[in-house]
Amino acid sequence: MTFKELGLSDVLLEGLSYMGFEEATPIQEQAIPMILEGKDLLACAQTGTGKTAAFILPILDLLSRTERNHTSTVVIAPTRELAIQIERQIQAFSYFAGISSIAVYGGGDGNDFVEQKKALSSGVDVIVATPGKLISHLNMGYVKFKKVAHLILDEADRMLDMGFYDDIKFIVGHIPNDRQTLLFSATMPPKIRTLAKTILRDYGEITLAISKPAAGVLQAAYLVDDQAKSRLIRELINDKPNYHSIIVFTSTKKKVNDIVRAISNQGYEVQAVSSDLKQEDRELAIRKFRAKKTRVIVATDVLSRGIDIKDINLVINFDVPNDAEDYVHRIGRTARADTTGVAITLINRADMYKFDKIEKLIEAKVQKLPVPDHIGQTLEWDPKPEKRSWGRGGNRSGGRGGNKGGNRGGNRNNKGGGKSKNSGNNRNKRR
C-alpha cells in the first residue's frame, strides 16, 4: 500500500516523495489509519520495520490540518540518541508542513538548556524527550503541557528495562487525560501490558513478528576464543571492501576502546560510541558515520536502539549480549526497511549457552562458520551452561580466594584463618 492510499495530506506526501518513500511497511499500513481515527494504540513490531514513521506520520498529518500555537505532541524515548533520531525524522517528514519540533535530552551545555526551556515554555508543536531530562524541566514549573493532545512512548519495553516506570507515570500525570496515547514497543513482556492498561483507553492493538530479525539479515557466527576475536574482526572487515558502513557491538565500555585500538590503523576510519564520550563527540561520530566518512563504529548497546542509518552493510557482535532481545536489536541495525545486510556474532565458550537461548527466541539456527586456521581454532559447539567446579570437602573452587574458605579464613566452622575472632571484635569496637 502506498502512503497516498493511506490518505496522508499533500504536504506530507511531498516530503515523503522527496525522501524516496512510497510504499508503507506492514506496521505503517495498520497503525496509520488507526491513529488518524484518534484511537489509543499498543503496537509491537520488530526493530527495523518503520515504527517511528508509523506513529510520526499520522500525528504530523493531524497537526498539518489544524491551527497550532502550543505544544500538542510529546514523544518520550529511552535514550538521547533515539530522541535525536526521532526529532530528525520529524523535521524531514514535515519539511513542507512547517511543523516545529525540538529534542530535549541531557548532556548538553547552558545554551542547550536555555533553548529547551524556551521551547517548553513558549510551545513548539512536537517535543521529543528523554524521561529524566523532561522531568527536570517539569520540576521547574514552566513547562506548558495543558493542551497536549498526543502522547507517544517509543521503545516502551526499553524504558521499563531501564527503570523508567515511575518517571513515565510522573510525566503522564502532567498531561491532560483527554489525549490520544500511543505505546510502541519491540517486545511484549507482561509489564508492557500492565502499563498499557494503566495509561491507554479503549485501545487498539497491533502485534507483528515479535523478537524476530528482519528477513533480509543474513546471520552467521564463529566459535572462537577471545584472544583471536580482534584478528578475526580485522580480517572480516578487510575482506569486504565494498562494505562501507559497519557497526561492531560489545557489552562493555572498556571493550569498546580495546576494540578500537585493535582494529585501527587498517586504512579506514574507526570511531567509538559509548556513554564515556561527551554528547557532542557521540553526535559527531554518528554524523561522520552517517556521511560515510567513518567506515566502522564500535559501540555498546546504547546504540542498538538509537540509530537509524540506511545501508548499514555489516553488524559484528564482538560478544553475545546478555539479553536475547538485545541481539535482535543489534542486528536490526542492518537490513532495515526491506534492504539486506549481514550480521556476524563471535561466540566464545562461555557465551554458547546465551547464544543457544537467542536461537530459541528467534526460532532459527544460525550458521556456525569455521575460524580460518591462521586466525585461531574453531571451538566445539557446546551450549550447556558452565558448571562450577568444587574442591575437596565440598568447598567451592574459583571465585574469591580459590575456595569458599579462602580469603574468608578457612571454612565456616573455623573462624581462624583470614578473619579471626579478634579481628571481628576489634571491628566491633571501632563501631
XYZ file of C-alpha atoms in Angstrom:
431
model
C 0.000 0.000 0.000
C 1.284 3.477 -0.848
C 1.299 6.420 1.550
C -1.061 8.212 -0.818
C -3.573 5.378 -0.410
C -3.357 5.847 3.370
C -4.845 9.319 2.939
C -1.959 11.459 4.182
C -2.014 15.184 3.402
C -0.323 16.537 0.292
C 2.356 18.406 2.253
C 3.448 15.176 3.927
C 3.304 13.213 0.684
C 5.573 15.834 -0.866
C 8.101 15.353 1.919
C 7.901 11.575 1.632
C 8.376 11.744 -2.116
C 11.420 13.953 -1.662
C 12.868 11.299 0.691
C 12.070 8.474 -1.734
C 9.365 6.860 0.438
C 6.370 5.468 -1.451
C 5.350 2.060 -0.072
C 4.263 1.688 3.542
C 5.563 -1.156 5.698
C 3.082 -3.538 7.407
C 3.249 -1.721 10.765
C 2.653 1.576 8.969
C -0.273 0.171 6.991
C -2.002 -0.974 10.165
C -1.065 1.826 12.569
C -1.559 4.957 10.460
C -5.317 4.558 9.810
C -5.963 3.703 13.466
C -4.025 6.739 14.695
C -5.747 9.025 12.187
C -9.062 7.863 13.666
C -7.885 9.138 17.065
C -7.668 5.744 18.806
C -5.176 4.872 21.515
C -2.809 2.170 20.354
C -0.496 -0.535 21.709
C 1.784 -1.551 18.836
C 4.520 -4.161 18.884
C 6.787 -4.882 15.927
C 10.366 -5.961 15.437
C 13.129 -3.431 15.072
C 13.781 -2.050 11.603
C 10.153 -2.225 10.430
C 9.435 1.505 10.341
C 7.796 2.012 13.740
C 8.903 5.643 14.002
C 7.196 6.639 10.758
C 4.159 4.583 11.812
C 3.438 6.943 14.707
C 5.021 10.175 13.465
C 3.364 10.407 10.045
C -0.271 10.300 11.202
C 0.431 12.748 14.047
C 2.121 15.156 11.637
C -0.832 14.736 9.286
C -3.255 15.706 12.047
C -1.107 18.697 13.018
C -0.815 19.887 9.416
C -4.597 20.215 9.227
C -5.059 22.288 12.426
C -4.149 25.692 13.843
C -1.064 25.414 16.060
C 0.083 27.813 18.764
C 1.028 25.401 21.549
C 2.726 22.070 22.215
C 0.312 19.406 21.048
C 2.514 16.283 20.940
C 5.025 14.776 23.386
C 7.201 11.828 22.369
C 9.168 10.003 25.098
C 12.216 7.906 24.129
C 14.651 5.985 26.362
C 17.950 7.419 25.062
C 19.228 10.716 23.753
C 20.345 9.027 20.516
C 16.824 7.816 19.831
C 15.316 11.180 20.801
C 17.632 12.938 18.351
C 16.852 10.390 15.649
C 13.076 10.770 16.037
C 13.272 14.576 16.006
C 15.360 14.500 12.831
C 12.760 12.310 11.170
C 10.052 14.737 12.231
C 11.994 17.560 10.595
C 12.437 15.567 7.403
C 8.840 14.338 7.120
C 7.343 17.760 7.888
C 9.745 19.825 5.795
C 6.911 21.267 3.704
C 4.375 21.369 6.547
C 6.061 23.980 8.743
C 5.748 21.918 11.941
C 8.190 22.830 14.717
C 9.968 20.332 16.985
C 12.835 20.003 19.434
C 14.708 17.149 21.112
C 15.047 17.517 24.890
C 17.816 15.472 26.490
C 20.666 15.775 28.972
C 24.388 16.119 28.457
C 24.366 19.493 26.721
C 25.663 22.909 27.771
C 23.923 26.016 29.084
C 22.825 27.106 25.630
C 21.029 23.794 25.119
C 19.197 24.245 28.410
C 18.086 27.767 27.504
C 16.822 26.572 24.120
C 14.930 23.674 25.700
C 13.382 25.914 28.369
C 12.219 28.390 25.744
C 10.624 25.640 23.647
C 8.912 24.010 26.631
C 7.537 27.285 27.966
C 6.570 29.031 24.717
C 5.378 25.879 22.963
C 6.743 24.106 19.875
C 4.464 21.667 18.075
C 6.309 18.458 18.999
C 8.572 17.747 21.982
C 10.770 14.631 21.792
C 12.371 13.966 25.174
C 14.166 11.505 27.388
C 12.327 10.905 30.687
C 14.951 12.204 33.103
C 15.604 15.497 31.345
C 11.933 16.204 30.781
C 11.228 15.637 34.474
C 13.999 18.113 35.347
C 12.164 20.756 33.319
C 8.751 19.772 34.686
C 10.006 20.192 38.250
C 10.937 23.806 37.493
C 7.326 24.704 36.781
C 7.464 26.454 33.409
C 6.543 23.554 31.085
C 3.232 24.136 29.302
C 1.552 20.814 28.559
C -2.065 21.783 29.269
C -3.056 21.495 25.605
C -1.108 18.354 24.706
C -3.354 16.111 22.620
C -0.953 13.271 21.732
C 1.428 11.317 23.969
C 3.750 8.739 22.376
C 6.015 6.289 24.214
C 8.602 4.807 21.868
C 10.703 1.755 22.795
C 8.498 1.391 25.858
C 9.983 -2.006 26.726
C 13.451 -0.494 26.827
C 12.277 2.333 29.095
C 10.809 -0.153 31.546
C 14.009 -2.221 31.438
C 15.921 0.954 32.323
C 13.706 1.589 35.361
C 11.637 4.466 33.972
C 8.199 3.195 35.060
C 7.741 5.792 37.812
C 9.155 8.519 35.569
C 6.636 7.651 32.865
C 3.778 7.799 35.347
C 5.063 11.181 36.600
C 5.166 12.601 33.059
C 1.725 11.197 32.225
C 0.398 12.985 35.310
C 1.378 16.337 33.752
C -0.504 15.680 30.507
C -4.298 16.068 30.117
C -6.379 12.924 30.478
C -8.247 13.852 27.314
C -5.464 12.825 24.960
C -4.502 10.188 22.418
C -1.810 7.836 23.755
C 0.357 5.617 21.579
C 2.619 2.964 23.086
C 5.164 1.411 20.709
C 7.449 -1.462 21.675
C 9.697 -4.049 20.065
C 8.732 -6.751 22.568
C 5.610 -7.556 24.574
C 6.565 -8.581 28.124
C 3.791 -8.616 30.767
C 4.927 -5.256 32.184
C 4.123 -3.589 28.853
C 0.542 -4.826 29.017
C 0.324 -3.637 32.616
C 1.488 -0.170 31.574
C -0.916 -0.153 28.624
C -3.886 -0.911 30.859
C -2.820 1.948 33.119
C -2.372 4.753 30.577
C -4.365 3.700 27.466
C -8.145 3.918 26.995
C -10.231 1.730 24.708
C -7.103 0.993 22.710
C -6.396 -0.991 19.601
C -3.555 -3.476 19.437
C -1.120 -4.418 16.680
C 1.415 -7.228 17.062
C 3.784 -8.113 14.237
C 6.603 -10.711 14.353
C 7.876 -10.014 17.848
C 11.554 -10.685 18.606
C 12.471 -11.852 15.127
C 15.261 -10.413 12.983
C 14.246 -8.834 9.696
C 14.068 -11.282 6.808
C 16.885 -9.509 4.965
C 19.524 -10.195 7.640
C 21.998 -12.956 6.749
C 23.155 -14.315 10.124
C 26.329 -16.258 10.842
C 28.579 -16.984 13.818
C 32.143 -18.000 14.626
C 33.032 -20.140 17.655
C 36.283 -18.509 18.707
C 38.345 -17.742 21.811
C 38.550 -14.132 22.975
C 42.223 -13.702 22.106
C 41.523 -14.353 18.411
C 38.461 -12.095 18.095
C 40.253 -8.877 17.159
C 42.286 -10.628 14.456
C 39.100 -12.178 13.100
C 37.278 -8.828 13.035
C 40.142 -7.207 11.123
C 40.014 -9.992 8.557
C 36.219 -9.831 8.218
C 36.356 -6.088 7.571
C 39.373 -6.190 5.236
C 37.800 -8.997 3.190
C 34.728 -6.839 2.479
C 35.993 -3.631 0.825
C 32.514 -2.917 -0.577
C 31.028 -2.722 2.933
C 31.239 0.976 3.753
C 29.124 1.061 6.940
C 29.967 -1.425 9.709
C 28.962 -1.486 13.382
C 30.799 -3.592 15.979
C 28.737 -4.103 19.143
C 30.124 -5.113 22.511
C 28.705 -5.323 26.020
C 31.061 -3.063 27.989
C 32.517 0.416 27.597
C 36.040 -0.879 28.311
C 35.843 -3.341 25.438
C 34.793 -0.527 23.077
C 38.135 1.234 23.497
C 40.075 -2.044 23.368
C 38.440 -2.994 20.060
C 39.004 0.455 18.542
C 42.711 0.202 19.346
C 42.900 -3.340 17.980
C 41.308 -2.618 14.589
C 42.561 0.928 13.932
C 45.382 1.752 11.514
C 43.971 -0.532 8.848
C 43.418 2.192 6.266
C 39.880 3.120 7.303
C 38.297 5.339 9.954
C 37.219 3.674 13.219
C 35.385 5.545 15.998
C 33.950 4.660 19.399
C 30.450 5.458 20.649
C 29.713 4.890 24.332
C 28.393 6.777 27.340
C 32.001 7.605 28.286
C 32.114 10.135 25.441
C 30.754 13.650 25.682
C 27.416 14.075 23.963
C 28.836 16.320 21.231
C 31.550 13.751 20.488
C 28.977 10.961 20.188
C 26.849 13.064 17.865
C 29.889 13.949 15.739
C 30.861 10.275 15.458
C 27.350 9.335 14.326
C 27.218 12.219 11.814
C 30.521 11.119 10.290
C 29.279 7.533 10.141
C 26.034 8.637 8.518
C 28.005 10.639 5.943
C 30.202 7.581 5.194
C 33.318 9.418 6.434
C 33.724 6.807 9.164
C 33.627 3.207 8.000
C 33.451 1.417 11.370
C 31.754 2.378 14.625
C 32.390 0.356 17.787
C 29.547 0.777 20.273
C 27.754 -0.548 23.314
C 24.069 -1.463 23.294
C 23.189 2.190 23.906
C 23.363 2.497 20.105
C 21.384 -0.645 19.268
C 18.035 1.164 19.585
C 19.174 4.706 18.999
C 20.403 4.850 15.417
C 18.538 4.646 12.128
C 21.004 4.842 9.263
C 20.317 3.435 5.838
C 22.579 0.903 4.175
C 24.489 -0.455 7.170
C 26.166 -3.412 5.490
C 27.531 -5.399 8.400
C 26.912 -5.782 12.130
C 29.507 -7.685 14.151
C 28.749 -8.813 17.688
C 32.129 -8.946 19.424
C 30.374 -10.795 22.224
C 26.944 -12.280 22.816
C 24.579 -9.851 24.587
C 23.284 -10.905 27.995
C 19.682 -10.294 26.939
C 18.461 -12.313 23.963
C 16.206 -9.419 22.941
C 19.265 -7.162 22.605
C 20.610 -9.481 19.902
C 17.544 -8.746 17.782
C 18.034 -5.021 18.276
C 21.744 -5.162 17.495
C 21.396 -6.995 14.203
C 18.307 -4.946 13.392
C 20.606 -2.014 12.599
C 21.191 -3.662 9.220
C 18.610 -4.817 6.653
C 16.231 -2.007 7.568
C 13.113 -1.226 5.542
C 13.318 -4.292 3.269
C 17.034 -3.962 2.486
C 19.617 -6.694 3.099
C 22.597 -6.948 5.426
C 24.935 -9.295 7.249
C 25.187 -9.968 10.994
C 28.106 -11.948 12.416
C 28.491 -12.986 16.056
C 31.718 -14.085 17.735
C 30.969 -16.724 20.373
C 33.433 -17.880 22.988
C 32.953 -20.990 25.110
C 31.242 -19.123 27.952
C 28.729 -17.448 25.608
C 27.457 -20.588 23.870
C 24.628 -21.081 26.362
C 23.455 -17.470 25.885
C 23.538 -17.833 22.115
C 21.527 -21.046 22.328
C 18.829 -19.030 24.136
C 18.932 -16.465 21.324
C 18.383 -19.175 18.715
C 15.372 -20.399 20.672
C 13.997 -16.856 20.840
C 14.336 -16.208 17.098
C 13.300 -19.797 16.317
C 16.214 -20.334 13.941
C 19.630 -21.950 13.923
C 22.419 -19.535 12.964
C 25.090 -20.969 10.690
C 28.382 -21.623 12.519
C 31.386 -20.889 10.277
C 34.905 -22.306 10.764
C 37.565 -19.895 12.000
C 40.412 -19.536 9.437
C 43.431 -21.594 10.525
C 45.772 -18.604 10.625
C 43.378 -16.762 12.984
C 42.735 -19.402 15.616
C 40.944 -22.610 16.472
C 37.262 -23.264 15.933
C 35.681 -24.243 19.237
C 33.328 -27.174 19.565
C 29.680 -26.109 19.908
C 28.519 -26.956 23.418
C 25.614 -24.799 24.614
C 25.368 -26.297 28.090
C 25.644 -23.755 30.931
C 29.052 -23.575 32.537
C 29.471 -25.891 35.513
C 31.041 -24.624 38.711
C 33.900 -26.733 39.979
C 34.046 -27.829 43.599
C 37.118 -28.547 45.695
C 37.589 -31.309 48.232
C 35.268 -31.330 51.184
C 32.516 -29.532 49.294
C 34.264 -26.135 49.208
C 33.585 -24.107 46.053
C 36.658 -23.533 43.938
C 37.205 -20.480 41.796
C 35.677 -17.241 42.969
C 37.107 -15.403 45.932
C 40.276 -16.789 47.398
C 40.245 -20.072 45.465
C 37.774 -21.867 47.725
C 34.943 -20.678 49.841
C 37.170 -20.570 52.887
C 39.995 -18.801 51.007
C 40.202 -15.156 51.982
C 37.388 -15.546 54.429
C 39.510 -17.685 56.685
C 39.360 -21.437 56.386
C 35.777 -22.685 56.401
C 32.532 -21.627 58.019
C 33.218 -23.712 61.128
C 36.717 -22.372 61.662
C 36.799 -18.642 62.226
C 40.521 -18.528 62.345
C 42.411 -18.100 59.104
C 41.846 -14.849 57.247
C 39.297 -13.355 59.661
C 39.957 -14.170 63.298
C 37.574 -13.701 66.174
C 39.870 -10.993 67.492
C 39.744 -9.107 64.219
C 35.975 -9.267 64.401
C 35.984 -7.997 67.988
C 38.316 -5.168 67.060
C 35.981 -4.245 64.208
C 33.031 -4.144 66.614
C 34.949 -1.868 68.969
C 35.708 0.527 66.132
C 31.974 0.921 65.518
